[in-house]
Amino acid sequence: MIRLRFTVYLLAGLLALTLTSSLAQTSLTPSSPWGTWLIGTIQLPTGPKKWGGFAEVQGRANGVFSQFFYNELKGGVSYDLDKNFTLTLAGGRYATYDYKALSDGPLNTEKRLWEQLIINQYLTRLKFEHRYRVEQRWFTFRDGTTPYRSRLRYRLNMFIPLNNHTVKEKTTFLSIYDEIFLNPIGPTFERNRLYAGVGYQFDTQWILQLGWVNQTNYNSATFDQGVFTPLLATGKNNIVIGLTYRIKRSNTPERLPTQPD
């Protein structure tokens, strides 16, 4: 009971902090139109030998189903230490374009590798996922520069099945998460991502999720040559549509409908 209360308080604190930051950044930057994230995922659930994997494609648009400018292709393998602990090794390619001139090619591409630990808590009704990730990122910009960056990420995700005690066939569920992105070199606090959505698991294979995500990027305050520049936060709201297909495997335990992104 103490662990449940602590986890709920932690999630509430993260959400409150994020909402406060989002309200603060609204006064600093002009409001931006809604964007769109489309996500398609194929998952291989872990079986008796504890190995699994995934592949995913993602596209993002500056507007609602218009002005597409970004895509991701990624995949990885996972290993269950037990029901509550999962290790993942994955990588992908990420490309950003000018939506007004897609034929000119990407503004930059990124090759990314990451290592990840997921810790799950399966309570009577609430399900929690703690995700810890370390990323290595190699960029290629249009001007020929090739910088390297690393990043740390932590996501706290809560799932609430509405018509069943577990997320299984014919289950409607809510999903809420907050994720922070940290730069080990600085500025430390780089990005925050807040998501809320509803999903439906049709059977053992198909899951559909529809939600909202606010992604806010932060530039740290600076003082240069007597000029102070305050903290600058730029955020954008997006509609998220995610479709997941799970390959059938026997003896598969309960799996949270998590998004690999």
Coordinates of C-alpha atoms in Angstrom, one line a residue:
M1 CA 0.0 0.0 0.0
I2 CA 2.9 2.4 0.8
R3 CA 4.5 1.6 -2.5
L4 CA 1.2 2.3 -4.4
R5 CA 0.8 5.7 -2.6
F6 CA 4.4 6.7 -3.3
T7 CA 4.1 5.8 -7.0
V8 CA 0.8 7.6 -7.4
Y9 CA 2.2 10.7 -5.6
L10 CA 5.3 10.6 -7.9
L11 CA 3.2 10.4 -11.0
A12 CA 1.0 13.3 -9.8
G13 CA 4.0 15.4 -9.0
L14 CA 5.5 14.8 -12.5
L15 CA 2.2 15.7 -14.2
A16 CA 1.8 18.8 -12.0
L17 CA 5.3 19.9 -12.8
T18 CA 4.8 19.4 -16.5
L19 CA 1.4 21.2 -16.6
T20 CA 3.0 24.1 -14.8
S21 CA 5.9 24.2 -17.3
S22 CA 3.4 24.0 -20.2
L23 CA 1.4 27.0 -18.8
A24 CA 4.6 28.9 -18.3
Q25 CA 5.9 28.4 -21.8
T26 CA 2.6 29.5 -23.3
S27 CA 3.4 33.1 -22.1
L28 CA 6.9 32.9 -23.5
T29 CA 6.2 31.6 -27.0
P30 CA 3.3 32.0 -29.4
S31 CA 0.8 29.2 -29.6
S32 CA 1.5 26.7 -32.4
P33 CA -1.0 24.7 -34.4
W34 CA -1.7 21.1 -33.7
G35 CA 0.5 18.4 -35.3
T36 CA 0.1 14.7 -35.9
W37 CA 2.0 11.6 -34.9
L38 CA 1.3 8.4 -36.7
I39 CA 2.8 5.2 -35.2
G40 CA 2.8 1.6 -36.5
T41 CA 4.4 -1.1 -34.4
I42 CA 5.0 -4.8 -34.8
Q43 CA 5.9 -6.6 -31.6
L44 CA 7.2 -10.1 -30.8
P45 CA 6.2 -10.7 -27.2
T46 CA 8.6 -12.6 -25.0
G47 CA 8.0 -16.3 -24.9
P48 CA 9.3 -19.2 -22.6
K49 CA 12.9 -18.3 -23.5
K50 CA 12.3 -14.7 -22.5
W51 CA 13.4 -13.2 -25.8
G52 CA 11.3 -10.7 -27.7
G53 CA 11.5 -7.7 -30.1
F54 CA 9.8 -5.0 -32.0
A55 CA 9.9 -2.9 -35.2
E56 CA 8.3 0.5 -35.7
V57 CA 7.7 3.1 -38.3
Q58 CA 6.6 6.6 -37.4
G59 CA 5.7 9.8 -39.3
R60 CA 5.1 13.2 -37.9
A61 CA 3.3 16.3 -39.4
N62 CA 3.4 20.0 -38.6
G63 CA -0.3 20.2 -39.1
V64 CA -3.3 17.8 -38.6
F65 CA -2.6 15.1 -41.3
S66 CA -0.7 17.7 -43.4
Q67 CA 2.8 19.1 -43.8
F68 CA 4.6 15.8 -43.0
F69 CA 8.3 16.6 -42.1
Y70 CA 9.7 13.7 -40.0
N71 CA 10.0 9.9 -40.0
E72 CA 11.5 7.2 -37.9
L73 CA 12.5 3.6 -38.6
K74 CA 13.6 1.6 -35.6
G75 CA 13.7 -1.9 -34.0
G76 CA 15.3 -3.9 -31.3
V77 CA 15.4 -7.0 -29.1
S78 CA 14.3 -7.5 -25.5
Y79 CA 15.0 -9.9 -22.7
D80 CA 12.9 -10.5 -19.6
L81 CA 14.9 -10.9 -16.4
D82 CA 11.5 -11.8 -14.9
K83 CA 7.9 -10.6 -15.2
N84 CA 8.7 -7.1 -13.9
F85 CA 12.2 -6.4 -15.4
T86 CA 13.0 -6.2 -19.1
L87 CA 16.2 -5.2 -20.9
T88 CA 16.1 -3.8 -24.4
L89 CA 18.8 -3.0 -27.0
A90 CA 17.5 -1.1 -30.0
G91 CA 18.4 1.4 -32.7
G92 CA 16.9 3.4 -35.5
R93 CA 17.2 6.0 -38.2
Y94 CA 15.5 9.4 -37.9
A95 CA 15.1 12.0 -40.6
T96 CA 13.8 15.6 -40.4
Y97 CA 12.7 17.6 -43.5
D98 CA 11.5 21.0 -44.5
Y99 CA 7.8 20.2 -45.1
K100 CA 7.8 23.1 -47.7
A101 CA 10.6 21.4 -49.7
L102 CA 10.5 17.7 -49.2
S103 CA 12.2 17.0 -52.5
D104 CA 15.3 18.8 -51.3
G105 CA 16.0 15.9 -49.0
P106 CA 16.4 15.8 -45.2
L107 CA 17.7 18.7 -43.2
N108 CA 19.4 16.2 -41.0
T109 CA 19.4 12.5 -40.3
E110 CA 20.2 10.7 -37.1
K111 CA 21.4 7.2 -36.3
R112 CA 20.6 6.2 -32.8
L113 CA 21.4 3.3 -30.5
W114 CA 20.0 2.9 -27.0
E115 CA 20.0 0.6 -24.0
Q116 CA 16.9 0.4 -21.8
L117 CA 15.6 -1.0 -18.6
I118 CA 11.8 -1.3 -17.9
I119 CA 10.4 -2.0 -14.5
N120 CA 6.7 -2.9 -14.3
Q121 CA 4.3 -2.8 -11.3
Y122 CA 1.1 -4.8 -11.8
L123 CA -1.4 -3.7 -9.1
T124 CA -5.0 -4.7 -8.8
R125 CA -6.3 -2.1 -11.2
L126 CA -3.4 0.3 -11.9
K127 CA -0.4 -0.8 -13.9
F128 CA 2.8 1.3 -13.8
E129 CA 5.8 1.2 -16.1
H130 CA 9.1 2.9 -15.2
R131 CA 11.4 3.2 -18.3
Y132 CA 15.1 4.2 -18.1
R133 CA 17.0 4.8 -21.3
V134 CA 20.5 5.8 -22.3
E135 CA 20.9 7.0 -26.0
Q136 CA 23.9 7.4 -28.3
R137 CA 23.1 9.7 -31.2
W138 CA 25.1 10.4 -34.5
F139 CA 23.8 13.2 -36.7
T140 CA 24.5 14.2 -40.3
F141 CA 23.4 17.7 -41.2
R142 CA 22.9 19.1 -44.7
D143 CA 25.9 21.4 -44.3
G144 CA 28.1 18.3 -43.8
T145 CA 28.7 18.5 -40.0
T146 CA 28.4 15.2 -38.1
P147 CA 28.1 15.9 -34.3
Y148 CA 27.6 13.3 -31.7
R149 CA 25.3 13.6 -28.7
S150 CA 24.1 11.4 -25.8
R151 CA 20.9 11.6 -23.8
L152 CA 19.2 10.1 -20.8
R153 CA 15.5 9.5 -20.6
Y154 CA 13.0 8.5 -17.9
R155 CA 9.3 7.8 -18.5
L156 CA 6.6 7.0 -15.9
N157 CA 3.6 5.5 -17.6
M158 CA 0.3 4.6 -15.9
F159 CA -2.3 2.2 -17.5
I160 CA -5.9 1.9 -16.2
P161 CA -8.0 -0.9 -17.7
L162 CA -11.6 0.2 -17.6
N163 CA -13.7 -2.9 -18.2
N164 CA -11.3 -5.6 -17.0
H165 CA -8.8 -6.0 -14.2
T166 CA -6.0 -6.7 -16.7
V167 CA -5.2 -5.5 -20.2
K168 CA -6.4 -8.4 -22.4
E169 CA -8.7 -9.1 -25.3
K170 CA -11.7 -6.6 -25.6
T171 CA -10.2 -4.2 -23.0
T172 CA -10.6 -0.4 -23.1
F173 CA -7.8 1.3 -21.2
L174 CA -6.4 4.7 -20.4
S175 CA -2.7 5.6 -20.7
I176 CA -1.0 8.6 -19.1
Y177 CA 2.7 9.2 -19.1
D178 CA 5.3 11.9 -18.5
E179 CA 8.9 11.6 -19.9
I180 CA 11.9 13.8 -19.2
F181 CA 14.9 14.1 -21.5
L182 CA 18.3 14.9 -19.9
N183 CA 21.5 16.0 -21.6
P184 CA 24.5 14.8 -19.5
I185 CA 26.7 17.6 -20.9
G186 CA 24.2 20.5 -20.6
P187 CA 21.8 22.2 -20.6
T188 CA 20.6 19.3 -18.4
F189 CA 16.8 19.6 -18.8
E190 CA 16.3 19.3 -22.6
R191 CA 12.8 18.1 -23.2
N192 CA 9.5 17.1 -21.6
R193 CA 6.8 14.9 -23.1
L194 CA 3.3 14.6 -21.6
Y195 CA 0.8 12.1 -23.0
A196 CA -2.8 11.1 -22.3
G197 CA -4.9 8.8 -24.4
V198 CA -7.4 6.0 -24.6
G199 CA -6.8 2.5 -26.2
Y200 CA -8.6 -0.6 -27.1
Q201 CA -7.1 -4.1 -27.3
F202 CA -9.2 -6.0 -29.8
D203 CA -7.7 -9.5 -29.3
T204 CA -4.2 -10.9 -28.5
Q205 CA -2.8 -9.2 -31.6
W206 CA -4.3 -5.8 -32.4
I207 CA -4.2 -2.7 -30.2
L208 CA -5.3 0.8 -31.2
Q209 CA -4.5 4.0 -29.3
L210 CA -5.7 7.5 -29.8
G211 CA -4.2 10.3 -27.7
W212 CA -2.7 13.8 -27.2
V213 CA 0.9 14.6 -26.6
N214 CA 2.6 17.8 -25.7
Q215 CA 6.3 18.0 -26.4
T216 CA 8.2 20.9 -24.9
N217 CA 11.8 21.7 -25.7
Y218 CA 13.9 23.9 -23.4
N219 CA 16.8 26.2 -24.0
S220 CA 18.6 27.2 -20.8
A221 CA 18.9 30.8 -19.6
T222 CA 22.2 32.5 -20.6
F223 CA 24.2 35.6 -19.6
D224 CA 26.5 36.7 -22.4
Q225 CA 28.3 40.0 -22.7
G226 CA 26.0 41.6 -20.1
V227 CA 22.8 40.4 -21.9
F228 CA 20.6 38.0 -19.9
T229 CA 18.4 35.6 -22.0
P230 CA 15.8 33.9 -19.8
L231 CA 14.7 30.2 -20.1
L232 CA 13.0 29.6 -23.4
A233 CA 10.4 26.8 -23.8
T234 CA 8.8 25.9 -27.0
G235 CA 6.0 23.4 -27.0
K236 CA 3.6 21.8 -29.5
N237 CA 0.4 19.8 -29.1
N238 CA -0.1 16.7 -31.3
I239 CA -2.7 14.1 -32.1
V240 CA -1.3 10.6 -31.7
I241 CA -2.7 7.6 -33.5
G242 CA -0.9 4.3 -32.8
L243 CA -1.6 0.8 -34.1
T244 CA 0.2 -2.2 -32.7
Y245 CA 0.3 -5.8 -34.1
R246 CA 1.6 -8.5 -31.8
I247 CA 2.9 -11.7 -33.3
K248 CA 1.2 -14.7 -31.7
R249 CA 3.2 -16.7 -29.2
S250 CA 2.2 -19.3 -26.7
N251 CA 2.4 -18.9 -22.9
T252 CA 2.6 -15.1 -23.2
P253 CA 2.1 -13.3 -19.8
E254 CA 0.1 -10.1 -19.5
R255 CA 1.8 -7.3 -21.5
L256 CA 1.2 -3.6 -21.0
P257 CA 0.3 -1.8 -24.3
T258 CA 3.4 0.4 -24.1
Q259 CA 4.6 2.6 -26.9
P260 CA 8.3 1.9 -27.8
D261 CA 8.9 5.5 -28.8

